[in-house]
Amino acid sequence: MTPVDQEFIHDPDNGQYGDCQRAVVASLLDLPITAVPHFLQEAAGEPVTYWERLQAFVRSHGFVYLNVPVRAGQAFFGDDGDVFHEISGPSPRGNGVGHAVVGCNGQIVFDPHPSRAGLAGDPATWEHAYLVRINAVSPCELGMLQAENAGLEAANLHLSRMVDELQSGPVFGIIDPDYAAAFTKARIAAWQHGYAITLHGSFTRDLDLVAVPWTDRACDAETLVAALEYRTGLKRQGPPSDKPHGRKAVSLLFPAFEDPRWIDLSVLPRMPAQEVATA
């Protein structure tokens, strides 16, 4: 945990929302404040939009954000070291709004507000919030994921410049930056679910992908397809079809109206648990 001060003080009369929780998220993720969006300002205070944007951001770093009452939060403290988290409650400035600080094992350890005044009210009424890791991604794996995402941005820029140099008309195949982006996102999502993804086919009309179970925690085909839909933004066309050797095949369409591109995904079957154990 790296303490990060908030950048904006709550000033609703001038249309400015405070960013204490933004600073808490930055502190917990060891990020500068500028690397975390000001979710509350972007959402203009609308709670559902704010929460969706917060969750989308922490998911991009391999976590989900979990709010629980203080008493339930005690269950997260164990014998394996300190647990840093958010503590939220009434602001001590008496402005009728909430405030968020950084806690450790249930105790306030850092207040991002310049006053450092902490929280007001009864601590039993406060809430704890935790960054819960998705699929137990290690710090090393998270660094790899972030590096791959950075590489994806650079690759997309390079491919876009290549496409600009081609003749006018629709572009198909792996040189298409949208196909390249979808492949990289699918590969990362599949890796998180215990699969490796490879390419096959001609790369001239659609993009053919094969998902191969790679670890003993590989999920079922339906869960994998749902994860790829979520990460790539593509939409499946109908239920999976059965193919030889137990392979499942599904088409994932680009969502724009009349977009002719799609991905054909084949998911190879998992071995029965007892066979994996003795392999």
mmCIF file of C-alpha atoms in Angstrom:
data_model
loop_
_atom_site.group_PDB
_atom_site.id
_atom_site.type_symbol
_atom_site.label_atom_id
_atom_site.label_comp_id
_atom_site.label_asym_id
_atom_site.label_seq_id
_atom_site.Cartn_x
_atom_site.Cartn_y
_atom_site.Cartn_z
ATOM 1 C CA MET A 1 0.000 0.000 0.000
ATOM 2 C CA THR A 2 1.339 3.431 -1.007
ATOM 3 C CA PRO A 3 -0.488 6.402 0.604
ATOM 4 C CA VAL A 4 -1.884 8.794 -2.027
ATOM 5 C CA ASP A 5 -3.537 12.130 -1.199
ATOM 6 C CA GLN A 6 -6.858 13.016 -2.789
ATOM 7 C CA GLU A 7 -6.723 15.642 -5.514
ATOM 8 C CA PHE A 8 -10.141 17.280 -5.100
ATOM 9 C CA ILE A 9 -12.041 18.408 -2.009
ATOM 10 C CA HIS A 10 -15.824 17.960 -2.017
ATOM 11 C CA ASP A 11 -17.380 21.258 -3.160
ATOM 12 C CA PRO A 12 -20.865 20.508 -4.570
ATOM 13 C CA ASP A 13 -21.818 24.216 -4.777
ATOM 14 C CA ASN A 14 -19.197 24.571 -7.498
ATOM 15 C CA GLY A 15 -19.943 21.223 -9.156
ATOM 16 C CA GLN A 16 -16.887 19.509 -7.736
ATOM 17 C CA TYR A 17 -17.103 16.045 -6.175
ATOM 18 C CA GLY A 18 -14.458 14.890 -3.738
ATOM 19 C CA ASP A 19 -12.197 12.015 -4.750
ATOM 20 C CA CYS A 20 -11.328 10.378 -1.426
ATOM 21 C CA GLN A 21 -12.293 6.898 -2.656
ATOM 22 C CA ARG A 22 -10.306 7.450 -5.838
ATOM 23 C CA ALA A 23 -7.274 8.165 -3.618
ATOM 24 C CA VAL A 24 -7.972 5.042 -1.555
ATOM 25 C CA VAL A 25 -8.103 2.894 -4.712
ATOM 26 C CA ALA A 26 -4.844 4.445 -5.919
ATOM 27 C CA SER A 27 -3.254 3.775 -2.520
ATOM 28 C CA LEU A 28 -4.348 0.133 -2.441
ATOM 29 C CA LEU A 29 -3.147 -0.476 -6.013
ATOM 30 C CA ASP A 30 0.131 1.453 -5.546
ATOM 31 C CA LEU A 31 -0.824 3.824 -8.363
ATOM 32 C CA PRO A 32 -0.482 7.605 -8.758
ATOM 33 C CA ILE A 33 -3.766 9.477 -8.370
ATOM 34 C CA THR A 34 -3.678 10.434 -12.069
ATOM 35 C CA ALA A 35 -3.783 6.747 -13.057
ATOM 36 C CA VAL A 36 -7.214 6.293 -11.457
ATOM 37 C CA PRO A 37 -10.267 7.961 -13.073
ATOM 38 C CA HIS A 38 -12.356 10.334 -10.959
ATOM 39 C CA PHE A 39 -15.366 7.998 -11.138
ATOM 40 C CA LEU A 40 -17.714 10.159 -9.064
ATOM 41 C CA GLN A 41 -17.051 13.293 -11.127
ATOM 42 C CA GLU A 42 -17.463 11.385 -14.397
ATOM 43 C CA ALA A 43 -20.753 9.917 -13.173
ATOM 44 C CA ALA A 44 -21.942 13.326 -11.916
ATOM 45 C CA GLY A 45 -22.742 11.682 -8.592
ATOM 46 C CA GLU A 46 -25.052 9.041 -10.109
ATOM 47 C CA PRO A 47 -24.388 5.973 -7.898
ATOM 48 C CA VAL A 48 -25.036 3.142 -10.396
ATOM 49 C CA THR A 49 -22.819 4.642 -13.106
ATOM 50 C CA TYR A 50 -20.172 5.430 -10.497
ATOM 51 C CA TRP A 51 -20.170 1.863 -9.160
ATOM 52 C CA GLU A 52 -20.054 0.309 -12.636
ATOM 53 C CA ARG A 53 -17.038 2.429 -13.608
ATOM 54 C CA LEU A 54 -15.244 1.676 -10.351
ATOM 55 C CA GLN A 55 -15.760 -2.068 -10.782
ATOM 56 C CA ALA A 56 -14.688 -1.978 -14.440
ATOM 57 C CA PHE A 57 -11.455 -0.211 -13.462
ATOM 58 C CA VAL A 58 -10.464 -2.565 -10.652
ATOM 59 C CA ARG A 59 -11.389 -5.566 -12.839
ATOM 60 C CA SER A 60 -8.877 -4.301 -15.405
ATOM 61 C CA HIS A 61 -6.278 -4.695 -12.626
ATOM 62 C CA GLY A 62 -7.413 -8.213 -11.706
ATOM 63 C CA PHE A 63 -9.771 -7.428 -8.796
ATOM 64 C CA VAL A 64 -13.385 -6.872 -7.828
ATOM 65 C CA TYR A 65 -14.415 -4.324 -5.172
ATOM 66 C CA LEU A 66 -16.330 -5.850 -2.266
ATOM 67 C CA ASN A 67 -18.209 -3.766 0.348
ATOM 68 C CA VAL A 68 -19.179 -5.405 3.649
ATOM 69 C CA PRO A 69 -20.273 -4.186 7.103
ATOM 70 C CA VAL A 70 -17.513 -3.779 9.676
ATOM 71 C CA ARG A 71 -18.441 -6.937 11.590
ATOM 72 C CA ALA A 72 -18.366 -9.034 8.402
ATOM 73 C CA GLY A 73 -15.031 -7.468 7.485
ATOM 74 C CA GLN A 74 -13.374 -9.093 10.477
ATOM 75 C CA ALA A 75 -13.575 -12.412 8.631
ATOM 76 C CA PHE A 76 -10.936 -11.154 6.184
ATOM 77 C CA PHE A 77 -8.273 -10.759 8.866
ATOM 78 C CA GLY A 78 -6.133 -13.845 9.403
ATOM 79 C CA ASP A 79 -2.661 -14.952 10.394
ATOM 80 C CA ASP A 80 -1.093 -14.504 6.969
ATOM 81 C CA GLY A 81 -0.071 -10.852 7.325
ATOM 82 C CA ASP A 82 -1.656 -7.417 7.163
ATOM 83 C CA VAL A 83 -4.751 -6.791 5.073
ATOM 84 C CA PHE A 84 -5.094 -3.273 3.663
ATOM 85 C CA HIS A 85 -8.592 -2.162 2.699
ATOM 86 C CA GLU A 86 -10.988 0.795 2.584
ATOM 87 C CA ILE A 87 -12.970 2.021 5.584
ATOM 88 C CA SER A 88 -15.886 4.362 4.844
ATOM 89 C CA GLY A 89 -18.242 6.305 7.085
ATOM 90 C CA PRO A 90 -19.532 9.819 7.798
ATOM 91 C CA SER A 91 -17.221 12.740 7.042
ATOM 92 C CA PRO A 92 -15.932 14.509 10.171
ATOM 93 C CA ARG A 93 -16.467 17.827 8.372
ATOM 94 C CA GLY A 94 -20.201 17.637 9.057
ATOM 95 C CA ASN A 95 -21.241 18.150 5.446
ATOM 96 C CA GLY A 96 -23.630 15.198 5.356
ATOM 97 C CA VAL A 97 -21.543 13.125 2.958
ATOM 98 C CA GLY A 98 -19.445 10.002 3.359
ATOM 99 C CA HIS A 99 -15.689 9.762 3.443
ATOM 100 C CA ALA A 100 -13.227 6.962 2.658
ATOM 101 C CA VAL A 101 -9.849 6.207 4.245
ATOM 102 C CA VAL A 102 -7.302 3.396 4.080
ATOM 103 C CA GLY A 103 -7.495 0.769 6.805
ATOM 104 C CA CYS A 104 -5.312 -2.125 7.868
ATOM 105 C CA ASN A 105 -6.862 -5.046 9.733
ATOM 106 C CA GLY A 106 -9.842 -2.852 10.632
ATOM 107 C CA GLN A 107 -7.877 0.182 11.871
ATOM 108 C CA ILE A 108 -7.504 3.526 10.057
ATOM 109 C CA VAL A 109 -3.912 3.944 8.876
ATOM 110 C CA PHE A 110 -4.174 6.742 6.298
ATOM 111 C CA ASP A 111 -6.671 9.524 5.539
ATOM 112 C CA PRO A 112 -6.211 10.978 2.014
ATOM 113 C CA HIS A 113 -7.948 14.251 3.048
ATOM 114 C CA PRO A 114 -5.557 17.130 3.918
ATOM 115 C CA SER A 115 -7.075 17.359 7.405
ATOM 116 C CA ARG A 116 -6.139 13.731 8.246
ATOM 117 C CA ALA A 117 -9.228 13.802 10.499
ATOM 118 C CA GLY A 118 -10.391 10.265 9.667
ATOM 119 C CA LEU A 119 -14.088 9.387 10.024
ATOM 120 C CA ALA A 120 -16.935 10.458 12.274
ATOM 121 C CA GLY A 121 -19.730 8.513 13.923
ATOM 122 C CA ASP A 122 -19.871 5.071 15.492
ATOM 123 C CA PRO A 123 -17.178 2.730 14.063
ATOM 124 C CA ALA A 124 -19.691 -0.128 14.292
ATOM 125 C CA THR A 125 -21.721 1.587 11.540
ATOM 126 C CA TRP A 126 -18.786 2.012 9.149
ATOM 127 C CA GLU A 127 -18.144 -0.243 6.157
ATOM 128 C CA HIS A 128 -15.085 -2.088 4.915
ATOM 129 C CA ALA A 129 -14.264 -2.567 1.232
ATOM 130 C CA TYR A 130 -11.721 -5.064 -0.107
ATOM 131 C CA LEU A 131 -9.966 -5.587 -3.406
ATOM 132 C CA VAL A 132 -10.645 -9.285 -4.018
ATOM 133 C CA ARG A 133 -8.358 -10.878 -6.571
ATOM 134 C CA ILE A 134 -10.007 -12.536 -9.570
ATOM 135 C CA ASN A 135 -8.973 -16.170 -10.100
ATOM 136 C CA ALA A 136 -6.131 -15.709 -7.603
ATOM 137 C CA VAL A 137 -3.937 -13.737 -10.042
ATOM 138 C CA SER A 138 -0.504 -13.284 -8.482
ATOM 139 C CA PRO A 139 1.347 -9.920 -8.526
ATOM 140 C CA CYS A 140 3.684 -11.401 -11.116
ATOM 141 C CA GLU A 141 0.781 -12.521 -13.295
ATOM 142 C CA LEU A 142 -0.879 -9.127 -12.903
ATOM 143 C CA GLY A 143 2.306 -7.439 -14.078
ATOM 144 C CA MET A 144 2.344 -9.723 -17.108
ATOM 145 C CA LEU A 145 -1.292 -8.874 -17.835
ATOM 146 C CA GLN A 146 -0.616 -5.138 -17.627
ATOM 147 C CA ALA A 147 2.420 -5.512 -19.865
ATOM 148 C CA GLU A 148 0.368 -7.443 -22.418
ATOM 149 C CA ASN A 149 -2.308 -4.744 -22.373
ATOM 150 C CA ALA A 150 0.352 -2.093 -22.973
ATOM 151 C CA GLY A 151 1.730 -4.213 -25.804
ATOM 152 C CA LEU A 152 -1.762 -4.489 -27.243
ATOM 153 C CA GLU A 153 -2.082 -0.705 -27.430
ATOM 154 C CA ALA A 154 1.254 -0.428 -29.235
ATOM 155 C CA ALA A 155 0.329 -3.255 -31.617
ATOM 156 C CA ASN A 156 -3.019 -1.647 -32.407
ATOM 157 C CA LEU A 157 -1.302 1.638 -33.265
ATOM 158 C CA HIS A 158 1.178 -0.143 -35.530
ATOM 159 C CA LEU A 159 -1.539 -2.173 -37.250
ATOM 160 C CA SER A 160 -3.704 0.900 -37.745
ATOM 161 C CA ARG A 161 -0.848 2.599 -39.564
ATOM 162 C CA MET A 162 -0.387 -0.493 -41.733
ATOM 163 C CA VAL A 163 -4.074 -0.553 -42.624
ATOM 164 C CA ASP A 164 -3.977 3.131 -43.589
ATOM 165 C CA GLU A 165 -1.374 2.263 -46.200
ATOM 166 C CA LEU A 166 -3.520 -0.436 -47.803
ATOM 167 C CA GLN A 167 -5.934 0.143 -50.649
ATOM 168 C CA SER A 168 -9.357 1.429 -49.722
ATOM 169 C CA GLY A 169 -12.094 -1.112 -49.052
ATOM 170 C CA PRO A 170 -12.961 -3.556 -46.275
ATOM 171 C CA VAL A 171 -9.994 -5.142 -44.530
ATOM 172 C CA PHE A 172 -10.189 -8.762 -43.386
ATOM 173 C CA GLY A 173 -7.784 -11.159 -41.730
ATOM 174 C CA ILE A 174 -5.307 -10.915 -38.883
ATOM 175 C CA ILE A 175 -3.922 -7.639 -40.250
ATOM 176 C CA ASP A 176 -7.254 -6.085 -39.243
ATOM 177 C CA PRO A 177 -6.515 -4.265 -35.946
ATOM 178 C CA ASP A 178 -9.948 -5.216 -34.568
ATOM 179 C CA TYR A 179 -9.173 -8.911 -35.083
ATOM 180 C CA ALA A 180 -5.748 -8.434 -33.490
ATOM 181 C CA ALA A 181 -7.282 -6.661 -30.485
ATOM 182 C CA ALA A 182 -9.990 -9.318 -30.074
ATOM 183 C CA PHE A 183 -7.399 -12.100 -30.264
ATOM 184 C CA THR A 184 -5.205 -10.563 -27.571
ATOM 185 C CA LYS A 185 -8.138 -9.898 -25.235
ATOM 186 C CA ALA A 186 -9.445 -13.433 -25.806
ATOM 187 C CA ARG A 187 -6.008 -14.926 -25.139
ATOM 188 C CA ILE A 188 -5.676 -13.070 -21.818
ATOM 189 C CA ALA A 189 -9.197 -13.986 -20.693
ATOM 190 C CA ALA A 190 -8.674 -17.629 -21.670
ATOM 191 C CA TRP A 191 -5.384 -17.745 -19.767
ATOM 192 C CA GLN A 192 -7.199 -16.501 -16.647
ATOM 193 C CA HIS A 193 -9.668 -19.395 -17.028
ATOM 194 C CA GLY A 194 -7.072 -22.129 -17.533
ATOM 195 C CA TYR A 195 -6.973 -22.203 -21.350
ATOM 196 C CA ALA A 196 -4.459 -21.411 -24.084
ATOM 197 C CA ILE A 197 -5.752 -19.927 -27.337
ATOM 198 C CA THR A 198 -4.138 -20.432 -30.727
ATOM 199 C CA LEU A 199 -4.913 -19.410 -34.317
ATOM 200 C CA HIS A 200 -5.719 -21.510 -37.344
ATOM 201 C CA GLY A 201 -7.320 -21.018 -40.748
ATOM 202 C CA SER A 202 -6.581 -18.645 -43.619
ATOM 203 C CA PHE A 203 -7.101 -15.294 -41.794
ATOM 204 C CA THR A 204 -8.807 -13.931 -44.916
ATOM 205 C CA ARG A 205 -12.517 -13.761 -44.058
ATOM 206 C CA ASP A 206 -13.103 -14.624 -40.414
ATOM 207 C CA LEU A 207 -10.723 -15.332 -37.546
ATOM 208 C CA ASP A 208 -10.514 -18.965 -36.402
ATOM 209 C CA LEU A 209 -9.446 -19.542 -32.796
ATOM 210 C CA VAL A 210 -8.915 -22.765 -30.849
ATOM 211 C CA ALA A 211 -9.115 -22.833 -27.036
ATOM 212 C CA VAL A 212 -7.098 -25.667 -25.478
ATOM 213 C CA PRO A 213 -7.514 -26.654 -21.780
ATOM 214 C CA TRP A 214 -4.099 -25.900 -20.316
ATOM 215 C CA THR A 215 -4.284 -26.198 -16.542
ATOM 216 C CA ASP A 216 -6.185 -28.381 -14.088
ATOM 217 C CA ARG A 217 -8.403 -25.407 -13.201
ATOM 218 C CA ALA A 218 -9.726 -24.996 -16.762
ATOM 219 C CA CYS A 219 -13.418 -24.052 -16.624
ATOM 220 C CA ASP A 220 -16.222 -25.530 -18.737
ATOM 221 C CA ALA A 221 -16.791 -24.344 -22.329
ATOM 222 C CA GLU A 222 -19.874 -22.251 -21.506
ATOM 223 C CA THR A 223 -18.032 -20.285 -18.800
ATOM 224 C CA LEU A 224 -15.103 -19.697 -21.130
ATOM 225 C CA VAL A 225 -17.316 -18.424 -23.965
ATOM 226 C CA ALA A 226 -19.128 -16.063 -21.583
ATOM 227 C CA ALA A 227 -15.767 -14.707 -20.357
ATOM 228 C CA LEU A 228 -14.565 -14.131 -23.925
ATOM 229 C CA GLU A 229 -17.811 -12.342 -24.786
ATOM 230 C CA TYR A 230 -17.328 -10.055 -21.790
ATOM 231 C CA ARG A 231 -13.670 -9.263 -22.473
ATOM 232 C CA THR A 232 -13.889 -8.807 -26.267
ATOM 233 C CA GLY A 233 -17.325 -7.169 -26.528
ATOM 234 C CA LEU A 234 -18.350 -9.690 -29.198
ATOM 235 C CA LYS A 235 -21.732 -11.446 -29.195
ATOM 236 C CA ARG A 236 -22.264 -15.159 -29.752
ATOM 237 C CA GLN A 237 -24.593 -16.346 -32.489
ATOM 238 C CA GLY A 238 -26.720 -19.182 -31.159
ATOM 239 C CA PRO A 239 -25.696 -22.046 -28.882
ATOM 240 C CA PRO A 240 -22.410 -23.965 -29.309
ATOM 241 C CA SER A 241 -22.502 -26.736 -31.901
ATOM 242 C CA ASP A 242 -21.008 -30.197 -31.399
ATOM 243 C CA LYS A 243 -17.977 -31.080 -33.526
ATOM 244 C CA PRO A 244 -15.775 -34.217 -33.857
ATOM 245 C CA HIS A 245 -13.800 -35.400 -30.805
ATOM 246 C CA GLY A 246 -16.045 -33.490 -28.395
ATOM 247 C CA ARG A 247 -15.076 -30.077 -29.705
ATOM 248 C CA LYS A 248 -17.571 -27.243 -29.179
ATOM 249 C CA ALA A 249 -17.806 -24.475 -31.794
ATOM 250 C CA VAL A 250 -19.418 -21.055 -31.525
ATOM 251 C CA SER A 251 -19.390 -17.897 -33.655
ATOM 252 C CA LEU A 252 -18.697 -14.551 -31.979
ATOM 253 C CA LEU A 253 -19.944 -11.567 -33.993
ATOM 254 C CA PHE A 254 -18.747 -7.989 -34.001
ATOM 255 C CA PRO A 255 -21.673 -5.988 -32.577
ATOM 256 C CA ALA A 256 -21.844 -3.110 -35.077
ATOM 257 C CA PHE A 257 -24.796 -3.295 -37.482
ATOM 258 C CA GLU A 258 -23.878 -4.977 -40.798
ATOM 259 C CA ASP A 259 -20.273 -5.609 -39.699
ATOM 260 C CA PRO A 260 -19.304 -8.691 -41.789
ATOM 261 C CA ARG A 261 -16.508 -9.887 -39.474
ATOM 262 C CA TRP A 262 -16.709 -12.637 -36.897
ATOM 263 C CA ILE A 263 -14.617 -15.088 -34.888
ATOM 264 C CA ASP A 264 -15.121 -18.848 -35.096
ATOM 265 C CA LEU A 265 -14.117 -20.287 -31.726
ATOM 266 C CA SER A 266 -13.528 -23.980 -31.084
ATOM 267 C CA VAL A 267 -13.186 -25.182 -27.489
ATOM 268 C CA LEU A 268 -11.466 -28.531 -27.011
ATOM 269 C CA PRO A 269 -12.899 -30.799 -24.283
ATOM 270 C CA ARG A 270 -11.363 -31.130 -20.827
ATOM 271 C CA MET A 271 -10.122 -34.501 -19.636
ATOM 272 C CA PRO A 272 -12.126 -36.110 -16.817
ATOM 273 C CA ALA A 273 -10.761 -35.180 -13.395
ATOM 274 C CA GLN A 274 -9.453 -38.656 -12.663
ATOM 275 C CA GLU A 275 -7.529 -38.744 -15.948
ATOM 276 C CA VAL A 276 -6.005 -35.320 -15.246
ATOM 277 C CA ALA A 277 -4.926 -36.515 -11.806
ATOM 278 C CA THR A 278 -3.089 -39.531 -13.246
ATOM 279 C CA ALA A 279 -1.770 -37.956 -16.441
#
